[in-house]
Amino acid sequence: MITYFLVENDKLVQKKEANPKDHNLIWVDLIDPTEQEKAFVEKAFKIELFTDQESEEIEISSRYIEEENEIGINMNFTYRKDDDEYLEAVSFILKNGILFTERDNEYLTFRATYRRMRINRPFSGEHAFLMILDTRIDALADNIERVTDKISKLTRSLVKDEILDSETLKELTSMQDKSMIIRESSMELQRVLSSIIKSRIFPNEHQDTIRIMMKDLSSLLEHTAFNFHRLEFLQDSFQSLVDMEQNKIMKVFTIMTVIFAPPTLIAGIYGMNFQDMPELNYEFGYPLALLSIVLIMIAPLFYFKMKKWL
């Protein structure tokens, strides 16, 4: 699907068809395009869209490409599916004041950008591109706030309630994964903006905006690093509490072993079938043996209580 964005009568207009030579055109958005649609855009606007392989390249040289009158950028955007988050590649091309975007899915960042553009109309493709990145930064900030809130709840459940179950461990792992995605996305945005600010063909009028966005990203990275430290602390606390619970269990087994070992020894001795065992003929031998077993079991319990081991 191809969507065209034009500025007409000082308003942003969204169309399904447009004249490639229209000077009011600022953005061509391709969502899961067919090969025919891609070929049409390439021919009409005299550009070469990224291939799937080029979009997924991880090298910085493939992420940002600047030619004589064209800038090509590949970035990862968060895609949510079944309560899980994935990073998927989105391609950007800036040429002759027009922004070209190619993506496989509809992302929250783009929907939010549509809403912002209705209020703050972009005046060029470069401006629209920066608005998308700015919306992406705001989305990352919201994600950090959600992660921070969940970390605070996990801290309370661990420290106060001492909830030690598999769900807590899964939540910790999930928070680490989300924080990792936030950090990777923030660092990627930082690299792209750093390349743009050094660009020869990107309009200089946006320099101040780019610097502000880079400062915002630095703050996000600091906050993300703080969240990582908190998650490491929670993991250590979780492991310590698990170790304490295991020690309690081992302590119970050790005490039971100490209590039952002597009675077992006594029962074993007098259970031996030898003829020369005078105690077996003693009238009070059996009750005395039982009394000895009880006393030997009770004595360690009193001792453990005195030592405050129980």
Short mmCIF file of C-alpha atoms in Angstrom, two decimals:
data_model
loop_
_atom_site.label_atom_id
_atom_site.label_comp_id
_atom_site.label_asym_id
_atom_site.label_seq_id
_atom_site.Cartn_x
_atom_site.Cartn_y
_atom_site.Cartn_z
CA MET A 1 0.00 0.00 0.00
CA ILE A 2 1.26 3.49 -0.90
CA THR A 3 0.15 6.63 0.94
CA TYR A 4 1.08 10.14 -0.21
CA PHE A 5 1.27 13.14 2.10
CA LEU A 6 1.01 16.61 0.58
CA VAL A 7 0.78 20.15 1.94
CA GLU A 8 -2.24 21.87 0.39
CA ASN A 9 -3.68 25.19 1.56
CA ASP A 10 -1.40 25.09 4.60
CA LYS A 11 -2.81 21.69 5.62
CA LEU A 12 -1.41 18.18 5.49
CA VAL A 13 -3.44 16.03 3.11
CA GLN A 14 -3.27 12.24 2.87
CA LYS A 15 -3.96 10.63 -0.53
CA LYS A 16 -3.80 7.24 -2.20
CA GLU A 17 -2.65 8.74 -5.51
CA ALA A 18 -0.50 11.75 -6.34
CA ASN A 19 1.48 13.34 -9.14
CA PRO A 20 5.20 12.58 -8.59
CA LYS A 21 6.01 16.08 -9.92
CA ASP A 22 3.72 17.81 -7.42
CA HIS A 23 5.85 20.28 -5.44
CA ASN A 24 3.49 19.96 -2.47
CA LEU A 25 4.42 16.30 -1.99
CA ILE A 26 6.59 15.74 1.11
CA TRP A 27 6.18 12.07 2.07
CA VAL A 28 5.63 8.76 0.25
CA ASP A 29 4.82 5.98 2.73
CA LEU A 30 5.00 2.35 1.56
CA ILE A 31 3.46 -0.24 3.90
CA ASP A 32 4.14 -3.87 2.93
CA PRO A 33 4.36 -2.86 -0.76
CA THR A 34 4.09 -5.29 -3.65
CA GLU A 35 6.88 -5.58 -6.20
CA GLN A 36 4.72 -3.64 -8.68
CA GLU A 37 4.23 -0.78 -6.21
CA LYS A 38 7.96 -0.63 -5.46
CA ALA A 39 8.80 -0.63 -9.15
CA PHE A 40 6.29 2.19 -9.76
CA VAL A 41 7.78 4.39 -7.02
CA GLU A 42 11.34 3.73 -8.19
CA LYS A 43 10.47 4.66 -11.77
CA ALA A 44 8.27 7.65 -10.97
CA PHE A 45 10.65 9.28 -8.50
CA LYS A 46 13.93 8.01 -9.97
CA ILE A 47 15.11 6.39 -6.75
CA GLU A 48 16.29 2.92 -5.76
CA LEU A 49 14.56 1.43 -2.72
CA PHE A 50 16.44 -0.80 -0.30
CA THR A 51 16.25 -4.56 -0.73
CA ASP A 52 15.21 -6.72 2.24
CA GLN A 53 18.81 -7.80 2.73
CA GLU A 54 20.08 -4.21 2.72
CA SER A 55 17.41 -3.18 5.23
CA GLU A 56 18.50 -5.85 7.70
CA GLU A 57 22.25 -5.19 7.49
CA ILE A 58 23.71 -4.39 10.92
CA GLU A 59 26.86 -2.53 9.81
CA ILE A 60 26.73 1.23 10.34
CA SER A 61 27.88 1.71 6.73
CA SER A 62 24.64 0.00 5.64
CA ARG A 63 22.52 1.86 8.19
CA TYR A 64 23.36 5.32 6.88
CA ILE A 65 24.21 6.00 3.24
CA GLU A 66 24.71 9.51 1.87
CA GLU A 67 25.13 10.21 -1.82
CA GLU A 68 25.25 13.40 -3.87
CA ASN A 69 21.58 14.35 -3.46
CA GLU A 70 20.13 11.47 -1.47
CA ILE A 71 20.27 10.06 2.08
CA GLY A 72 19.36 6.44 2.81
CA ILE A 73 18.76 5.21 6.37
CA ASN A 74 17.81 1.82 7.83
CA MET A 75 16.49 1.69 11.39
CA ASN A 76 14.75 -0.79 13.67
CA PHE A 77 11.32 0.00 15.06
CA THR A 78 9.44 -1.82 17.81
CA TYR A 79 6.60 -4.05 16.66
CA ARG A 80 4.24 -5.48 19.29
CA LYS A 81 2.61 -8.87 18.74
CA ASP A 82 0.92 -11.12 21.34
CA ASP A 83 2.28 -8.96 24.21
CA ASP A 84 5.82 -9.45 22.89
CA GLU A 85 8.00 -6.81 21.29
CA TYR A 86 10.15 -7.30 18.21
CA LEU A 87 12.53 -5.09 16.30
CA GLU A 88 11.81 -4.79 12.58
CA ALA A 89 13.65 -2.81 9.92
CA VAL A 90 12.22 0.38 8.45
CA SER A 91 13.89 2.11 5.49
CA PHE A 92 14.04 5.87 4.92
CA ILE A 93 15.16 7.74 1.82
CA LEU A 94 15.41 11.53 1.61
CA LYS A 95 15.64 13.02 -1.87
CA ASN A 96 14.67 16.41 -3.29
CA GLY A 97 12.77 17.35 -0.13
CA ILE A 98 10.62 14.19 -0.22
CA LEU A 99 10.69 11.46 2.43
CA PHE A 100 10.23 7.84 1.30
CA THR A 101 9.51 5.22 3.97
CA GLU A 102 9.19 1.48 3.48
CA ARG A 103 8.00 -0.89 6.22
CA ASP A 104 6.25 -4.22 6.61
CA ASN A 105 3.81 -3.28 9.38
CA GLU A 106 1.95 -0.39 10.94
CA TYR A 107 3.86 0.88 13.96
CA LEU A 108 2.64 2.94 16.91
CA THR A 109 5.32 5.55 16.19
CA PHE A 110 3.94 6.24 12.72
CA ARG A 111 0.33 6.43 13.91
CA ALA A 112 1.37 8.90 16.61
CA THR A 113 3.31 10.90 14.02
CA TYR A 114 0.19 11.14 11.82
CA ARG A 115 -1.68 12.71 14.74
CA ARG A 116 1.14 15.17 15.47
CA MET A 117 1.35 16.21 11.83
CA ARG A 118 -2.28 17.27 11.83
CA ILE A 119 -1.42 19.81 14.52
CA ASN A 120 2.18 20.69 13.63
CA ARG A 121 2.31 20.52 9.86
CA PRO A 122 5.70 19.51 8.42
CA PHE A 123 6.98 21.72 5.61
CA SER A 124 9.40 19.25 3.99
CA GLY A 125 10.40 15.60 3.87
CA GLU A 126 13.33 16.31 6.20
CA HIS A 127 10.98 17.92 8.70
CA ALA A 128 8.62 14.92 8.50
CA PHE A 129 11.57 12.58 9.05
CA LEU A 130 12.65 14.42 12.20
CA MET A 131 9.07 14.37 13.47
CA ILE A 132 9.04 10.57 13.12
CA LEU A 133 12.32 10.30 15.04
CA ASP A 134 11.09 12.71 17.72
CA THR A 135 7.93 10.64 18.15
CA ARG A 136 10.13 7.55 18.40
CA ILE A 137 12.13 9.19 21.19
CA ASP A 138 8.90 10.03 23.05
CA ALA A 139 7.78 6.40 22.68
CA LEU A 140 11.10 5.18 24.09
CA ALA A 141 10.67 7.55 27.05
CA ASP A 142 7.19 6.11 27.68
CA ASN A 143 8.60 2.58 27.51
CA ILE A 144 11.29 3.49 30.04
CA GLU A 145 8.62 4.84 32.42
CA ARG A 146 6.62 1.61 32.12
CA VAL A 147 9.73 -0.49 32.76
CA THR A 148 10.66 1.69 35.75
CA ASP A 149 7.17 1.28 37.26
CA LYS A 150 7.32 -2.50 36.83
CA ILE A 151 10.79 -2.61 38.40
CA SER A 152 9.44 -0.68 41.42
CA LYS A 153 6.57 -3.17 41.78
CA LEU A 154 9.00 -6.09 41.51
CA THR A 155 11.21 -4.50 44.16
CA ARG A 156 8.27 -4.24 46.57
CA SER A 157 7.16 -7.82 45.92
CA LEU A 158 10.69 -9.15 46.51
CA VAL A 159 11.78 -7.01 49.45
CA LYS A 160 8.49 -6.76 51.34
CA ASP A 161 6.46 -9.80 50.33
CA GLU A 162 9.43 -12.05 49.44
CA ILE A 163 7.50 -13.57 46.54
CA LEU A 164 9.80 -16.19 45.03
CA ASP A 165 8.16 -17.93 42.10
CA SER A 166 8.80 -18.56 38.42
CA GLU A 167 6.57 -15.62 37.43
CA THR A 168 8.82 -13.19 39.28
CA LEU A 169 11.86 -14.59 37.50
CA LYS A 170 10.08 -14.39 34.13
CA GLU A 171 9.13 -10.77 34.84
CA LEU A 172 12.74 -9.93 35.67
CA THR A 173 13.92 -11.50 32.41
CA SER A 174 11.20 -9.68 30.47
CA MET A 175 12.24 -6.32 31.96
CA GLN A 176 15.85 -6.99 30.99
CA ASP A 177 14.83 -7.79 27.40
CA LYS A 178 12.72 -4.63 27.14
CA SER A 179 15.51 -2.50 28.60
CA MET A 180 17.91 -4.02 26.08
CA ILE A 181 15.57 -3.12 23.20
CA ILE A 182 15.26 0.44 24.53
CA ARG A 183 19.03 0.81 24.79
CA GLU A 184 19.65 -0.60 21.30
CA SER A 185 17.00 1.67 19.78
CA SER A 186 18.34 4.75 21.61
CA MET A 187 21.92 4.07 20.54
CA GLU A 188 20.79 3.51 16.95
CA LEU A 189 18.90 6.82 16.94
CA GLN A 190 21.95 8.54 18.38
CA ARG A 191 24.18 7.19 15.60
CA VAL A 192 21.70 8.24 12.91
CA LEU A 193 21.32 11.77 14.30
CA SER A 194 25.08 12.06 14.68
CA SER A 195 25.47 11.18 10.99
CA ILE A 196 22.73 13.61 9.95
CA ILE A 197 24.23 16.51 11.87
CA LYS A 198 27.46 15.99 9.91
CA SER A 199 25.62 15.65 6.59
CA ARG A 200 26.47 17.95 3.68
CA ILE A 201 23.00 17.87 2.15
CA PHE A 202 20.64 17.78 5.18
CA PRO A 203 19.25 21.32 5.74
CA ASN A 204 21.18 23.27 8.38
CA GLU A 205 17.99 24.85 9.70
CA HIS A 206 17.30 21.62 11.64
CA GLN A 207 20.65 21.55 13.48
CA ASP A 208 19.27 22.90 16.78
CA THR A 209 16.38 20.42 16.74
CA ILE A 210 18.77 17.52 16.14
CA ARG A 211 21.02 18.60 19.03
CA ILE A 212 18.04 18.73 21.39
CA MET A 213 16.99 15.23 20.27
CA MET A 214 20.51 13.94 20.90
CA LYS A 215 20.45 15.38 24.43
CA ASP A 216 17.10 13.66 25.03
CA LEU A 217 18.60 10.37 23.87
CA SER A 218 21.57 10.80 26.22
CA SER A 219 19.12 11.21 29.11
CA LEU A 220 17.22 8.09 28.02
CA LEU A 221 20.43 6.07 27.90
CA GLU A 222 21.37 7.22 31.41
CA HIS A 223 17.93 6.24 32.70
CA THR A 224 18.16 2.88 30.94
CA ALA A 225 21.58 2.24 32.51
CA PHE A 226 20.07 3.02 35.93
CA ASN A 227 17.27 0.52 35.26
CA PHE A 228 19.85 -2.12 34.34
CA HIS A 229 21.59 -1.57 37.69
CA ARG A 230 18.27 -1.95 39.50
CA LEU A 231 17.50 -5.15 37.61
CA GLU A 232 20.93 -6.55 38.49
CA PHE A 233 20.25 -5.71 42.14
CA LEU A 234 16.86 -7.44 41.94
CA GLN A 235 18.42 -10.53 40.38
CA ASP A 236 21.02 -10.67 43.15
CA SER A 237 18.28 -10.19 45.76
CA PHE A 238 16.16 -12.90 44.16
CA GLN A 239 19.10 -15.31 44.14
CA SER A 240 19.96 -14.47 47.76
CA LEU A 241 16.38 -15.08 48.90
CA VAL A 242 16.29 -18.38 47.00
CA ASP A 243 19.57 -19.40 48.66
CA MET A 244 18.14 -18.50 52.08
CA GLU A 245 15.06 -20.61 51.44
CA GLN A 246 17.23 -23.53 50.34
CA ASN A 247 19.38 -23.11 53.45
CA LYS A 248 16.25 -23.23 55.62
CA ILE A 249 15.20 -26.49 53.96
CA MET A 250 18.68 -27.97 54.38
CA LYS A 251 18.67 -26.83 58.01
CA VAL A 252 15.44 -28.73 58.66
CA PHE A 253 16.84 -31.88 57.05
CA THR A 254 20.06 -31.55 59.06
CA ILE A 255 18.15 -31.17 62.34
CA MET A 256 15.96 -34.16 61.51
CA THR A 257 19.08 -36.20 60.77
CA VAL A 258 20.69 -35.20 64.09
CA ILE A 259 17.51 -36.01 66.02
CA PHE A 260 16.83 -39.40 64.47
CA ALA A 261 20.38 -40.69 64.12
CA PRO A 262 20.96 -41.64 67.84
CA PRO A 263 17.55 -43.39 68.26
CA THR A 264 18.23 -45.30 65.06
CA LEU A 265 21.59 -46.37 66.48
CA ILE A 266 19.99 -47.60 69.73
CA ALA A 267 17.26 -49.47 67.86
CA GLY A 268 19.89 -50.99 65.60
CA ILE A 269 22.03 -52.18 68.49
CA TYR A 270 19.22 -53.90 70.34
CA GLY A 271 17.81 -55.26 67.14
CA MET A 272 20.88 -57.45 66.66
CA ASN A 273 20.10 -61.14 67.07
CA PHE A 274 22.94 -62.33 69.34
CA GLN A 275 22.55 -64.86 72.21
CA ASP A 276 24.97 -63.07 74.58
CA MET A 277 23.02 -59.82 75.09
CA PRO A 278 22.21 -59.54 78.86
CA GLU A 279 20.00 -56.45 78.41
CA LEU A 280 17.48 -58.50 76.45
CA ASN A 281 16.70 -60.59 79.55
CA TYR A 282 16.39 -57.55 81.81
CA GLU A 283 12.82 -57.03 83.03
CA PHE A 284 12.81 -53.27 82.35
CA GLY A 285 15.10 -53.37 79.30
CA TYR A 286 12.44 -52.58 76.71
CA PRO A 287 10.84 -49.59 78.50
CA LEU A 288 14.30 -48.20 79.33
CA ALA A 289 15.33 -48.48 75.68
CA LEU A 290 12.19 -46.60 74.62
CA LEU A 291 12.80 -43.95 77.27
CA SER A 292 16.39 -43.55 76.08
CA ILE A 293 15.21 -43.06 72.50
CA VAL A 294 12.72 -40.35 73.56
CA LEU A 295 15.27 -38.54 75.74
CA ILE A 296 17.91 -38.62 73.02
CA MET A 297 15.41 -37.15 70.56
CA ILE A 298 14.28 -34.39 72.96
CA ALA A 299 17.77 -33.39 74.14
CA PRO A 300 18.97 -32.04 70.74
CA LEU A 301 15.74 -30.05 70.37
CA PHE A 302 16.35 -28.28 73.69
CA TYR A 303 19.96 -27.66 72.70
CA PHE A 304 18.97 -26.18 69.35
CA LYS A 305 16.40 -23.95 71.09
CA MET A 306 19.03 -22.69 73.53
CA LYS A 307 21.38 -21.86 70.64
CA LYS A 308 18.43 -20.21 68.80
CA TRP A 309 18.95 -22.44 65.79
CA LEU A 310 15.23 -23.15 65.67
#
